[in-house]
Every structure is written in C-alpha cells, then in structure tokens.
CSV table of C-alpha atoms and ligand atoms in Angstrom, one decimal:
chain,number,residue,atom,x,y,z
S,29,UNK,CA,-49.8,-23.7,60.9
S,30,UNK,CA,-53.1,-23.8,58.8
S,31,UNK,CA,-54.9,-26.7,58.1
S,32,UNK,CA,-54.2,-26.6,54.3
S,33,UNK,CA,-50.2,-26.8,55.4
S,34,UNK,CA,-50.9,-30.3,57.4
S,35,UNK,CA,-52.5,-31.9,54.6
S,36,UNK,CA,-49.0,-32.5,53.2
S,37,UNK,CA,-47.6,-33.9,56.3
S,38,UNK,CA,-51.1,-35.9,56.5
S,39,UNK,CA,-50.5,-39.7,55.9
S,40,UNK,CA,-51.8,-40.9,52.7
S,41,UNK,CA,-52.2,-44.3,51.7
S,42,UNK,CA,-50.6,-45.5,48.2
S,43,UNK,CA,-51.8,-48.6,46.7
S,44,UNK,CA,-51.5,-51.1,49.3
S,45,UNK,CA,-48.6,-48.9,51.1
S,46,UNK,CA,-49.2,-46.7,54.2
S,47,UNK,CA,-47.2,-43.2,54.0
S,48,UNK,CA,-46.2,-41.2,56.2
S,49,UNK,CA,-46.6,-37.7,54.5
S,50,UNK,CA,-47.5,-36.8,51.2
S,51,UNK,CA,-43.5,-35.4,50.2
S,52,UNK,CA,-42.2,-37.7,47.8
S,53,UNK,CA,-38.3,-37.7,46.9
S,54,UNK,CA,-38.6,-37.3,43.3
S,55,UNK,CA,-35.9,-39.7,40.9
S,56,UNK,CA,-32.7,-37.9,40.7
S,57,UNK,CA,-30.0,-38.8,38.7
S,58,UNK,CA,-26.2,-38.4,40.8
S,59,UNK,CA,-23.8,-40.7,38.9
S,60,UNK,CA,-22.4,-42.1,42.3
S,61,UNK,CA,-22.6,-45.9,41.4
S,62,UNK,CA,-19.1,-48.2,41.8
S,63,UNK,CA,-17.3,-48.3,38.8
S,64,UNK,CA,-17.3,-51.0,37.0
S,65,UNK,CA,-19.7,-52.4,38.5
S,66,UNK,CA,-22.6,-50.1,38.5
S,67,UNK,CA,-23.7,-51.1,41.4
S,68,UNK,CA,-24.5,-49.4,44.5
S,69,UNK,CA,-22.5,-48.6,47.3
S,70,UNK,CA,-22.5,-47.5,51.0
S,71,UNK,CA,-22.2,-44.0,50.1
S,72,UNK,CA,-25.4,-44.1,48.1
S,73,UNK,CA,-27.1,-46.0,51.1
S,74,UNK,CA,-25.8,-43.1,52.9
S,75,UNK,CA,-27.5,-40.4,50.9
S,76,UNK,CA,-30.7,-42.4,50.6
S,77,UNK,CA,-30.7,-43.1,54.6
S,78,UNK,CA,-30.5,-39.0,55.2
S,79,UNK,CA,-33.8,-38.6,53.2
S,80,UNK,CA,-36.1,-41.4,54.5
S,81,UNK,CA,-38.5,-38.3,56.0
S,82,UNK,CA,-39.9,-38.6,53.0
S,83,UNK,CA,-43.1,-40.3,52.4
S,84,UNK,CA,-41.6,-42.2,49.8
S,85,UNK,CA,-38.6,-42.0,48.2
S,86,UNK,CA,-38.1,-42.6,44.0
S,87,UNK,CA,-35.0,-44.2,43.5
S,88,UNK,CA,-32.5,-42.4,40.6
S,89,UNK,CA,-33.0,-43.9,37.8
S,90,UNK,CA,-31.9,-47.6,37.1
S,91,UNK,CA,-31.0,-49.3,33.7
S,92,UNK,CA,-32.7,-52.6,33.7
S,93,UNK,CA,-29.8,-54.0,31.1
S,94,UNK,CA,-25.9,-52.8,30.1
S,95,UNK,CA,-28.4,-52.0,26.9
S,96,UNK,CA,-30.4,-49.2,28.5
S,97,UNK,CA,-27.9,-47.1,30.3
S,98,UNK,CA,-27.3,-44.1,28.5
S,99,UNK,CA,-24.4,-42.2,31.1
S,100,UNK,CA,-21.7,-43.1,33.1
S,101,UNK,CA,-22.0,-44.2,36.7
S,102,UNK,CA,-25.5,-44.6,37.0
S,103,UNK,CA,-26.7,-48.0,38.9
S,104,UNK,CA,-28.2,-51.1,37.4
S,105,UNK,CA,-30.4,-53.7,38.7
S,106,UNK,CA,-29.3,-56.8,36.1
S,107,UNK,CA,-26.6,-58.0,38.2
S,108,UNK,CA,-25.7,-60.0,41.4
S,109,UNK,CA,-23.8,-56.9,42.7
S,110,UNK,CA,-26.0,-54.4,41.7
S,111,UNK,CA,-29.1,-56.1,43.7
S,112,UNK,CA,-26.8,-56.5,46.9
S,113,UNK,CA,-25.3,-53.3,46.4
S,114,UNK,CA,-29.6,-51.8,46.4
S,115,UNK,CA,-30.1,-53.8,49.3
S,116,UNK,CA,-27.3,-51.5,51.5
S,117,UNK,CA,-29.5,-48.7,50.3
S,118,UNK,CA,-33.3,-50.2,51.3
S,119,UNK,CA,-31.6,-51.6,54.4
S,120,UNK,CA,-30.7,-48.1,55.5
S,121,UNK,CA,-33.9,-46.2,54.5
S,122,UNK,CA,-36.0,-48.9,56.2
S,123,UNK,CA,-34.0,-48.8,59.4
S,124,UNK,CA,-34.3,-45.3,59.0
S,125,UNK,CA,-38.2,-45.7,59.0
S,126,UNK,CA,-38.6,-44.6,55.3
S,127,UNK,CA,-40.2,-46.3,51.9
S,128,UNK,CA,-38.4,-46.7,48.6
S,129,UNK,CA,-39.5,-47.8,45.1
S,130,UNK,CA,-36.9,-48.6,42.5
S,131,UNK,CA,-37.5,-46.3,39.0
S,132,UNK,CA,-37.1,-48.6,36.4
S,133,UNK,CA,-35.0,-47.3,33.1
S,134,UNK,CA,-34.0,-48.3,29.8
S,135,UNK,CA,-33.0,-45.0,27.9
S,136,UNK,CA,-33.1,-46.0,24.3
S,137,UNK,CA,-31.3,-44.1,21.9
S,138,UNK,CA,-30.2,-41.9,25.0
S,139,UNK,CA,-27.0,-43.2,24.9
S,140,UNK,CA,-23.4,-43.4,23.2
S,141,UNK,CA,-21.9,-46.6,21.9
S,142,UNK,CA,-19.1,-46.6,24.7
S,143,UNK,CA,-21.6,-47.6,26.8
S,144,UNK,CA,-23.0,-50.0,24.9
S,145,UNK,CA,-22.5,-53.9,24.9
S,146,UNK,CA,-19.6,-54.5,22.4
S,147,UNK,CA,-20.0,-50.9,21.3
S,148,UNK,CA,-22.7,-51.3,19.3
S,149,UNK,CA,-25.6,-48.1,18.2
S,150,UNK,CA,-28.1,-47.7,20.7
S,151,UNK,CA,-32.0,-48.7,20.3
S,152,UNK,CA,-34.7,-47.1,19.7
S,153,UNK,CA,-38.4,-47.2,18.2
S,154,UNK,CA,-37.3,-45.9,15.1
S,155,UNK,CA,-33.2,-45.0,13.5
S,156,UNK,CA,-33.8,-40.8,14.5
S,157,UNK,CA,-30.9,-39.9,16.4
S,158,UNK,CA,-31.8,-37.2,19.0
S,159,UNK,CA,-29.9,-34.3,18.9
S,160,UNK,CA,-28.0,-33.6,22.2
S,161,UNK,CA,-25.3,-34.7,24.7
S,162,UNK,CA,-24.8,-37.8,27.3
S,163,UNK,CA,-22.3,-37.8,29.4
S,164,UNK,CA,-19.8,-40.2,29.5
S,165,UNK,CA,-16.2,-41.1,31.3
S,166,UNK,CA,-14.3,-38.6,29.3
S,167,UNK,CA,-17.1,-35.5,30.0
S,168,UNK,CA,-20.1,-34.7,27.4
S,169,UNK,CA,-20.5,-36.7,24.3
S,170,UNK,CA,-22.7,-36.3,21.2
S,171,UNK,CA,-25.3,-38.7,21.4
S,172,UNK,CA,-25.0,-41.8,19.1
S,173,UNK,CA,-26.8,-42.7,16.2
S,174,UNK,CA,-29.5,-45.5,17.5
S,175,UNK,CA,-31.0,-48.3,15.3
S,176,UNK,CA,-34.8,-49.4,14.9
S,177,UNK,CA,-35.0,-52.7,17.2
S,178,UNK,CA,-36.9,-55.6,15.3
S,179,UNK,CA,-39.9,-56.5,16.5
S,180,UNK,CA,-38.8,-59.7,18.0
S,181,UNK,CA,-36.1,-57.7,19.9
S,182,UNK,CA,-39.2,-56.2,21.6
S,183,UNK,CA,-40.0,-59.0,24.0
S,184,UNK,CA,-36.6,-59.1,24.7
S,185,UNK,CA,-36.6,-55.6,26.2
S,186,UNK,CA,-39.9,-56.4,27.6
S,187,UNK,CA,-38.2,-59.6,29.7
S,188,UNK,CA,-35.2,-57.4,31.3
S,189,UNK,CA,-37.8,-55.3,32.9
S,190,UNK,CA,-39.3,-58.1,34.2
S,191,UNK,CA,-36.2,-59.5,35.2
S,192,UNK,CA,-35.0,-56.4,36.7
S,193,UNK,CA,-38.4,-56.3,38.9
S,194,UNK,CA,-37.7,-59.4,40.2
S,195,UNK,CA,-34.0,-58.4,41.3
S,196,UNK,CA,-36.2,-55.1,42.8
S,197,UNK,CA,-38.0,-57.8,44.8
S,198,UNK,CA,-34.6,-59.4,46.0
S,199,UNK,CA,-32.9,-56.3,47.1
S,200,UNK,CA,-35.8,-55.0,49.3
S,201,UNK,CA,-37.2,-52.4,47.5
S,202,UNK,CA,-41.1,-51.8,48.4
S,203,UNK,CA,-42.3,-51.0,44.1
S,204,UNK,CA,-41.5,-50.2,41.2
S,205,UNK,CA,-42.0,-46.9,39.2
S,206,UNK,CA,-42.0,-47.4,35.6
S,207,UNK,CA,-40.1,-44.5,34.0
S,208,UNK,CA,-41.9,-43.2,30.8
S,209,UNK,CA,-41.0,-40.0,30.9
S,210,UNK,CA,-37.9,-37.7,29.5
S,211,UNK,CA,-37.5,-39.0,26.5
S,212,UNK,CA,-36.1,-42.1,27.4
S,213,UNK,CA,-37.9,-45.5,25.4
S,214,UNK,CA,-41.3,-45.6,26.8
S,215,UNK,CA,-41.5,-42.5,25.9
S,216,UNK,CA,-40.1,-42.7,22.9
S,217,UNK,CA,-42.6,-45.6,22.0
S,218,UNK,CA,-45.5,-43.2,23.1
S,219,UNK,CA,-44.6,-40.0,21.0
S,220,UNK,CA,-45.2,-39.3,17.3
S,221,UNK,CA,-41.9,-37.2,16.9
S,222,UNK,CA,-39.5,-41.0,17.8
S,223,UNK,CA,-41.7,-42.9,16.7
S,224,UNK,CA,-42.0,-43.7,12.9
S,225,UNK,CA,-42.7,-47.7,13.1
S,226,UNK,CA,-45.2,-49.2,10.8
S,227,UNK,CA,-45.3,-52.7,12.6
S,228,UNK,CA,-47.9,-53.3,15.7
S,229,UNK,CA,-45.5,-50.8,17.7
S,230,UNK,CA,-46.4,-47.7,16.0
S,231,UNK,CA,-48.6,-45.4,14.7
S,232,UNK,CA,-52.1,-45.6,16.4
S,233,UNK,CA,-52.0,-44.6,19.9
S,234,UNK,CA,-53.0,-48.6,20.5
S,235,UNK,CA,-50.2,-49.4,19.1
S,236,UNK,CA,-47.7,-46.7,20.3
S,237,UNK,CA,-49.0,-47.5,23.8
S,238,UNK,CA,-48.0,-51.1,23.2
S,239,UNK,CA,-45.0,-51.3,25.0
S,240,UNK,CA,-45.5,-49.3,28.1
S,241,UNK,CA,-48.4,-51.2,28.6
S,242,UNK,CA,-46.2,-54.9,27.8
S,243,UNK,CA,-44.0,-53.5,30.5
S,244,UNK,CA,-46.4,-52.6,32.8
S,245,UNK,CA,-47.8,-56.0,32.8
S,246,UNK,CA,-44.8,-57.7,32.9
S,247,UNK,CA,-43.6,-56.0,35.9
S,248,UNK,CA,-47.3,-56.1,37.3
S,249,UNK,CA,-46.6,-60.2,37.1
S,250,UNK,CA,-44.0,-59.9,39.5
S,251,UNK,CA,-44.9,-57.3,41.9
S,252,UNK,CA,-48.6,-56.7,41.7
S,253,UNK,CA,-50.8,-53.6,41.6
S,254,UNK,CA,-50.7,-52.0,44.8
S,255,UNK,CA,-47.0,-51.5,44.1
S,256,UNK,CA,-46.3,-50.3,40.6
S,257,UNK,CA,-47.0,-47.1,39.4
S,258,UNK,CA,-45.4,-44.9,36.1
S,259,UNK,CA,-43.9,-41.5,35.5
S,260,UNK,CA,-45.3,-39.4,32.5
S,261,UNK,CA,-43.8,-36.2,31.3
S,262,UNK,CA,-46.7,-35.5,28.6
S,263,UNK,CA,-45.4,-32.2,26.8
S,264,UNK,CA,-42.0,-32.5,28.1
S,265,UNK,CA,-39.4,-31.3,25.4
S,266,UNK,CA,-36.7,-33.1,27.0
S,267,UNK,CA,-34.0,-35.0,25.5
S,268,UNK,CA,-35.5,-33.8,21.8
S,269,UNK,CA,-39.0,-35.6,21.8
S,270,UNK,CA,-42.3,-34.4,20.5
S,271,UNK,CA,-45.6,-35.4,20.1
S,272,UNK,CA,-48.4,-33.9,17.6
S,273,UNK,CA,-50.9,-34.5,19.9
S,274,UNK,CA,-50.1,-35.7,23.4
S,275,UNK,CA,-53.7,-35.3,24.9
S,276,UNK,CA,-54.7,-38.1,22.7
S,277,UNK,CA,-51.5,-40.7,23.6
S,278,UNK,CA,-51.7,-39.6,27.6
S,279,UNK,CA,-55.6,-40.0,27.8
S,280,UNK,CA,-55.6,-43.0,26.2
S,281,UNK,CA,-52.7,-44.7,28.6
S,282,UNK,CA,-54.1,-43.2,31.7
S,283,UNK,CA,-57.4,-45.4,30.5
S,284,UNK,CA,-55.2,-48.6,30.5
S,285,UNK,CA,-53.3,-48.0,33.1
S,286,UNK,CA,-56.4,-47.6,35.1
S,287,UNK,CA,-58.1,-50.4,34.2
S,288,UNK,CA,-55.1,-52.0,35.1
S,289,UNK,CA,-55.3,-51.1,39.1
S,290,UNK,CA,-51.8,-49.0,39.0
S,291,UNK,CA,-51.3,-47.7,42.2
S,292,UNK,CA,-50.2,-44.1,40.8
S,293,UNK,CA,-49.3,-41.8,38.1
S,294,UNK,CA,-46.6,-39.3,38.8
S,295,UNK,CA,-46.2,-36.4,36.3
S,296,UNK,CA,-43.6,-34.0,35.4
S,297,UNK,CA,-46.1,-30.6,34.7
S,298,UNK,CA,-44.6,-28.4,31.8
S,299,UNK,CA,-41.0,-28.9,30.8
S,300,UNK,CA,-38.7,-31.0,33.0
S,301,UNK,CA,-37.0,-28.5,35.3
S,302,UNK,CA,-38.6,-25.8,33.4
S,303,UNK,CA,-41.7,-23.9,32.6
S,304,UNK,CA,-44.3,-25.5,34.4
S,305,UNK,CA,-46.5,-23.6,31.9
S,306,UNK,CA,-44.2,-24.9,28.6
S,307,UNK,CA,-47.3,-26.1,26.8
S,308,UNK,CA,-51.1,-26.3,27.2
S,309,UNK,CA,-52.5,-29.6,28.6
S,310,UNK,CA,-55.1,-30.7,31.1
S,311,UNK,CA,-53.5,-32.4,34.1
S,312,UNK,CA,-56.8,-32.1,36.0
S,313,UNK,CA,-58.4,-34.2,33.3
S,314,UNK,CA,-55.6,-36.4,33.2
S,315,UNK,CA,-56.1,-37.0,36.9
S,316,UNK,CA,-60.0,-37.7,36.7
S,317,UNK,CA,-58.8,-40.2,33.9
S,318,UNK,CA,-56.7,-42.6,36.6
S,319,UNK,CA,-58.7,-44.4,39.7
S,320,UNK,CA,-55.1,-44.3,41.3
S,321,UNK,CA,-53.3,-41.6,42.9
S,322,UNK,CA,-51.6,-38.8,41.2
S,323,UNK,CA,-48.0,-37.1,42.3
S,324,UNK,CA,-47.1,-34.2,40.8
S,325,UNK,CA,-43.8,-32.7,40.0
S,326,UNK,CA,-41.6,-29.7,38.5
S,327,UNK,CA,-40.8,-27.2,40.2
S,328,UNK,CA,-43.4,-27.0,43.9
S,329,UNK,CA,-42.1,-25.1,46.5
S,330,UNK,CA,-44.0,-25.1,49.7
S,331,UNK,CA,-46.4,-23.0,48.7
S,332,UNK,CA,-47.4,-24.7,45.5
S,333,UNK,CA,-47.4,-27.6,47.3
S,334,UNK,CA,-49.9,-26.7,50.0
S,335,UNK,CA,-52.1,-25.4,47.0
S,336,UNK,CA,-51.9,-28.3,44.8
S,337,UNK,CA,-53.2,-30.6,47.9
S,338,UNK,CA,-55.8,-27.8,49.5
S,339,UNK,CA,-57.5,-27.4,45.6
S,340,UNK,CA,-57.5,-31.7,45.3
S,341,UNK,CA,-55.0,-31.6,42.3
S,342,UNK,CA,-52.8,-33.9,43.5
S,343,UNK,CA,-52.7,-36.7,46.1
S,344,UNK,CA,-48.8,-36.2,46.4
S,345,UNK,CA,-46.1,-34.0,45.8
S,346,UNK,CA,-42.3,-34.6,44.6
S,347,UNK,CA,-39.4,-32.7,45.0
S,348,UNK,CA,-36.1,-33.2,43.7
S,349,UNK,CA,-33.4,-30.3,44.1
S,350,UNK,CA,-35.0,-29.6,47.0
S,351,UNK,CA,-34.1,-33.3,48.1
S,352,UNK,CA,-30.7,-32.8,46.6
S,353,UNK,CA,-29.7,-30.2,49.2
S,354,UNK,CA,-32.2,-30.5,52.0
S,355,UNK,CA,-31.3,-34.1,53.4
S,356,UNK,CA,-34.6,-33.1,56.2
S,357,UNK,CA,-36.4,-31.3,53.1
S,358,UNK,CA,-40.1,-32.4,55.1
S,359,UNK,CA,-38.6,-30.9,58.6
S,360,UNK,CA,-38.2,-27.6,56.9
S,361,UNK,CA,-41.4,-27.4,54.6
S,362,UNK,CA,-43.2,-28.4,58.5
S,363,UNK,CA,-41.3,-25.5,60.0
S,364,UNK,CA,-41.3,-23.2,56.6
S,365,UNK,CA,-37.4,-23.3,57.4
S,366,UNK,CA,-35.4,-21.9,54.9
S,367,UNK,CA,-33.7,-24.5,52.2
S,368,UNK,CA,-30.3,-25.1,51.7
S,369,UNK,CA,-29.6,-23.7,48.6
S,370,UNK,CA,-27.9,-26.6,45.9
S,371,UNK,CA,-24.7,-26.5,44.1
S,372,UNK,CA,-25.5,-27.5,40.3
S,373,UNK,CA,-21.9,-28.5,39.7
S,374,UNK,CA,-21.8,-31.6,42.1
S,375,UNK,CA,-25.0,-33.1,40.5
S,376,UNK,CA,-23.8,-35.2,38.4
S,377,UNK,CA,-20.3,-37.9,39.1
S,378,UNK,CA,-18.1,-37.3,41.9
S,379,UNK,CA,-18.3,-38.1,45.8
S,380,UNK,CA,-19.5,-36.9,49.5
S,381,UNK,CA,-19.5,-33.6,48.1
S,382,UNK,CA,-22.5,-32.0,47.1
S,383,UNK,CA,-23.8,-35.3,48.1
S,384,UNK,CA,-24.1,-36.1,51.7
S,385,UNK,CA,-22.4,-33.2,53.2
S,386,UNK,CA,-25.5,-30.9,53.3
S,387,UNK,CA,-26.6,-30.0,57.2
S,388,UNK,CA,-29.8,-30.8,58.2
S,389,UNK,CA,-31.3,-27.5,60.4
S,390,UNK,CA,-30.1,-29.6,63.8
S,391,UNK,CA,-26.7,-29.9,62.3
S,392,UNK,CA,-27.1,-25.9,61.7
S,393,UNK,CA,-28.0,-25.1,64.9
S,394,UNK,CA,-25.1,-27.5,66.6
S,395,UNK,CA,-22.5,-25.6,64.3
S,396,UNK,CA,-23.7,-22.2,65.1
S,397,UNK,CA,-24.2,-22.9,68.7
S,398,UNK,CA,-20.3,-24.6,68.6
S,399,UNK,CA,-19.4,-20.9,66.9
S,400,UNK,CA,-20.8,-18.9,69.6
S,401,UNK,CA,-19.3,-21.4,72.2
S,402,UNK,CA,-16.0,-20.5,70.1
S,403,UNK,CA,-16.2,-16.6,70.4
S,404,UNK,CA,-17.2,-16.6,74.0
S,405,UNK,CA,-14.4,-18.6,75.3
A,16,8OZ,C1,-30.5,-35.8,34.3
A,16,8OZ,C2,-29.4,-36.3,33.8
A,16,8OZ,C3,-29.4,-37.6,33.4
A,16,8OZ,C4,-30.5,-38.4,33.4
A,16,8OZ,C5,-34.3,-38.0,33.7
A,16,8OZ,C6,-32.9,-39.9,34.2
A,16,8OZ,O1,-34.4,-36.8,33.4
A,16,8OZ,C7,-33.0,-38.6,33.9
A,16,8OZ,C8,-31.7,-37.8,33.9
A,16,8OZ,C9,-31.7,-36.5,34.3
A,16,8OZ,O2,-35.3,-38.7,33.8
C-alpha cells in the first residue's frame, strides 16, 4: 500500500474526539424507525453496530420535533422513547469500538400535512411550496403547501433543537451534526430562492444566516465546541432550492461558524448524489475559510478518497452507499476489496433486507469456503 492510501486509515483527531480513521459513515436516510413511535429499535442498533469501523459514524437524519419530520418512519429525538430507543443504537456502536454523532433535522416545508401535528401546512421561511414528492404511509405524496412561521415562532424552533441536543446528551451520542444542507430549513433560511422574508430572518446574508447560527449556539450551549459540527450542500439543487449567489451566503457562514470554534464542516460537493461538478464553486476556499476540520462528500470512491487527503483538500472523507451495502466499507477500501454492490429498492422503509443482511468479506469467504466444503463432500 502507498503512503498516500494510509493517510485515510491514519487517525485524525476531531474537535476534542480521537478517530480512528479518516472514513466517516455519511447520514443516510433508511425509514426503519418503530411505528408509531419513531423511535429506534434493535434492528437499527443492529445496522449501526455492523458499521462502527468507521471513524465516525453520522447518524440518519433525526427530526428534532413531530413538526420537522417530513417522511414516514424516520426517527426522532423529542421523546422519552425515541432517546432510549438511540441509546440501544450508541450502546452497540460503542461496545463495538466505534463513534456516533446524532444529525440534527427539522425539514421545513419538506413535508405533507399527514405528518404534521393536527394536520396542519408545514413551515417554512417563506409560503413557496417546493415542487416534488415525500414519501409517506400510503407511497409518494406531493409535497404540501408550507406557511411563513412568524417571527416569534422562530425561537420556538430554535428551543427544540436545543432540546433535542440535550436528549442527544442522554442517549449517549458523542455530538451533534447540524443538518443545513438539502434543502431542508437551514437551508432554506440560507438560500435566496426559499427565502423571501423581509423581517431580521431574510434578505442580507446577516440575516439569512440568522438562524443557522441561533441554532448553532443553542446547541453549542449544551454540548460545546469540540463536539458540534454542520453539513452544507452549497450549490446543491436538491429538494427544489436555489441560491443567486451561494459563494457569498457559504463564505460568510463559514466566517461565523469559525469564530465560533465548530469542530467541522462536512460538505456535499456538486449535487447531492450527483454531479460532483453540478455547479462552479470553491470548496478549497471554503476550506481555508474554517479553522475546523473539513469532511467531504458525494460520490469518493477509494481513489478520490486517497486524492482528496494526499492533495490536503479534506481532513475526512464520507461515504454513504458505500456504507449502505459494505457493513466493513474501511476493511475493503484497506484491502482495495471489491464493494458489495447496493440494491436501491430497499433504501427506503422495510426490514433486515437490504439492511443488515449484507456479508462482510469474512462472511464471503466463510460462505464460499462452506460451498466448496459442499461440492467436495
Ligand atoms: C433521502 C430521502 C429522504 C431524506 C437528505 C435527509 O438528503 C435526507 C433524505 C435523503 O439529507
């Protein structure tokens, strides 16, 4: 193996946390949680236990309130069961010997009104309905129409994310990552194309910044800043958001979130799960712009990986359908193994299958070696 290759298996350390490698589990969305309840089970535990080789695993996203889920099945961290239903999961990845942080997740007008307390629209920054589908208990759904929340509403968004770090604290996690990206209601807040407010919550990037950062402190209250970090999707088309000038809104965050000690920044490069090269921005620069570390996603194999680190573009690297079907993902980059490949159609909803059914190589090499034993005897 080359030197450049170890680097990723190289520890690294990440805020006031020591990692193993430099392979992060990216967030990945499954739809696995108990229903009803939202809250996570031993299955899940299961699934996160299989891929503690990673340096640190993201947690799937998690709605901080009924208010800011957005599909069916996805966990929570507001209630009782949901925080002991997490702790099953970062019992197993610590016994396991791996790290977890909890991604943090209110979707906005990402959603549909049956999921919605009482059934009512949605919020957002701004009443702009986005145009696409969630998916909800009867399959896809238009997404509903959303309404502006007042200002005063604001705080109250602000206090479930504190809230929900604070159940993050109880059920073991070891941080927090803030999701901003995707189009979900950071994001939202940040970009042009959502967000039409005239109030102290829109139009200047100062002001469109305004909530990420009143989250980020709130959260950096309860856990401090060796532990918190934020994932950015800056030209990221997904779920129908836009900016008319995202160099100016990213730079300007990365400058706060600096000054504010955040252990990391992890961006989705280019589209999410698409074109890396979807539109022209500097991540380099954005890099320089944080003190903290920078993970970068979409779409590394090994080799992009290897480069990434060797050319000091990133400090970590995430995967996540790699993850999905490779439960030993850093195993096989170490050995440049070949990956299982995944099955797209057990991503989202459903059970074991697709889930934690896929072999690790040892598991490969015990059923092959049981075969042979089969056709000799
Ligand atoms: C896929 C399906 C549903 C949600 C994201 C949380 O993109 C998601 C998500 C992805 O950040």
């Amino acid at each position: 193996m080359t030197s450049d290759a170890e680097l990723l298996f190289s520890p690294f350390r990440l805020g006031d946390l020591h990692l193993k490698n430099r392979v992060v589990m990216a967030p990945l969305t499954r739809n696995r949680a108990t229903r009803g309840t939202d809250a996570p089970n031993e299955l899940n535990a299961e699934y996160y236990r299989q891929r503690a080789c990673a340096g640190l695993i993201v947690s799937e996203a998690t709605q901080v309130s009924q208010q800011g889920q957005g599909y069916i099945w996805t966990p929570g961290i507001y209630s009782q069961a949901q925080v002991e239903g997490w702790k099953k999961v970062t019992d197993a990845v610590h016994a396991a010997g791996g790290r977890i942080f909890i991604q943090l997740w209110h979707v906005g007008r990402i959603s549909h009104v049956s999921l919605q307390p009482g059934g009512a629209a949605p919020v957002a920054p701004s009443a702009i309905r986005a145009h696409g589908k969630t998916f909800i208990e009867t399959g896809f759904a238009d997404i509903s129409e959303p309404r502006a929340l007042t200002i005063e509403e604001i705080g109250g968004v602000v206090n479930d994310y504190a809230a929900a770090a604070e159940n993050a604290q109880k059920a073991g996690f070891d941080g927090i990552e803030i999701h901003a990206a995707n189009g979900y209601l950071i994001d939202q807040f940040l970009k042009d194309g959502t967000n039409k407010r005239t109030d102290a919550y829109g139009g200047s990037v100062e002001n469109r910044a305004r909530f990420a950062l009143e989250v980020t402190d709130a959260i950096l209250r309860v856990w401090g800043r060796g532990r918190v970090g934020i994932r950015l999707a800056p030209v990221s088309p997904f779920n129908d958001i836009s900016d008319s000038d995202p160099a100016k809104i990213f730079f300007y965050l990365a400058d706060r979130l600096s000054a504010r000690g955040l252990a990391f920044i992890h961006v989705i490069e280019g589209a999410t799960g698409g074109p890396r090269d979807y539109a022209p921005f500097d991540y380099i620069a954005l890099r320089k712009a944080f003190a903290g570390a920078y993970i970068a996603n979409n779409g590394y194999t090994r080799e992009l990986a290897i480069e990434a680190l060797a050319e000091n573009r990133a400090d970590l690297i995430a995967f996540g359908k790699p993850f999905i079907s490779n439960p030993d993902l850093v195993e096989r980059l170490r050995l440049n193994a070949p990956l299982n490949p995944y099955d797209q159609a057990t991503f989202y909803g459903g059970g074991a299958k697709g889930y934690t059914d896929y072999p690790t190589l040892a598991q490969e090499a015990m059923e092959s070696a049981g075969r042979e034993g089969a056709g000799a005897g």
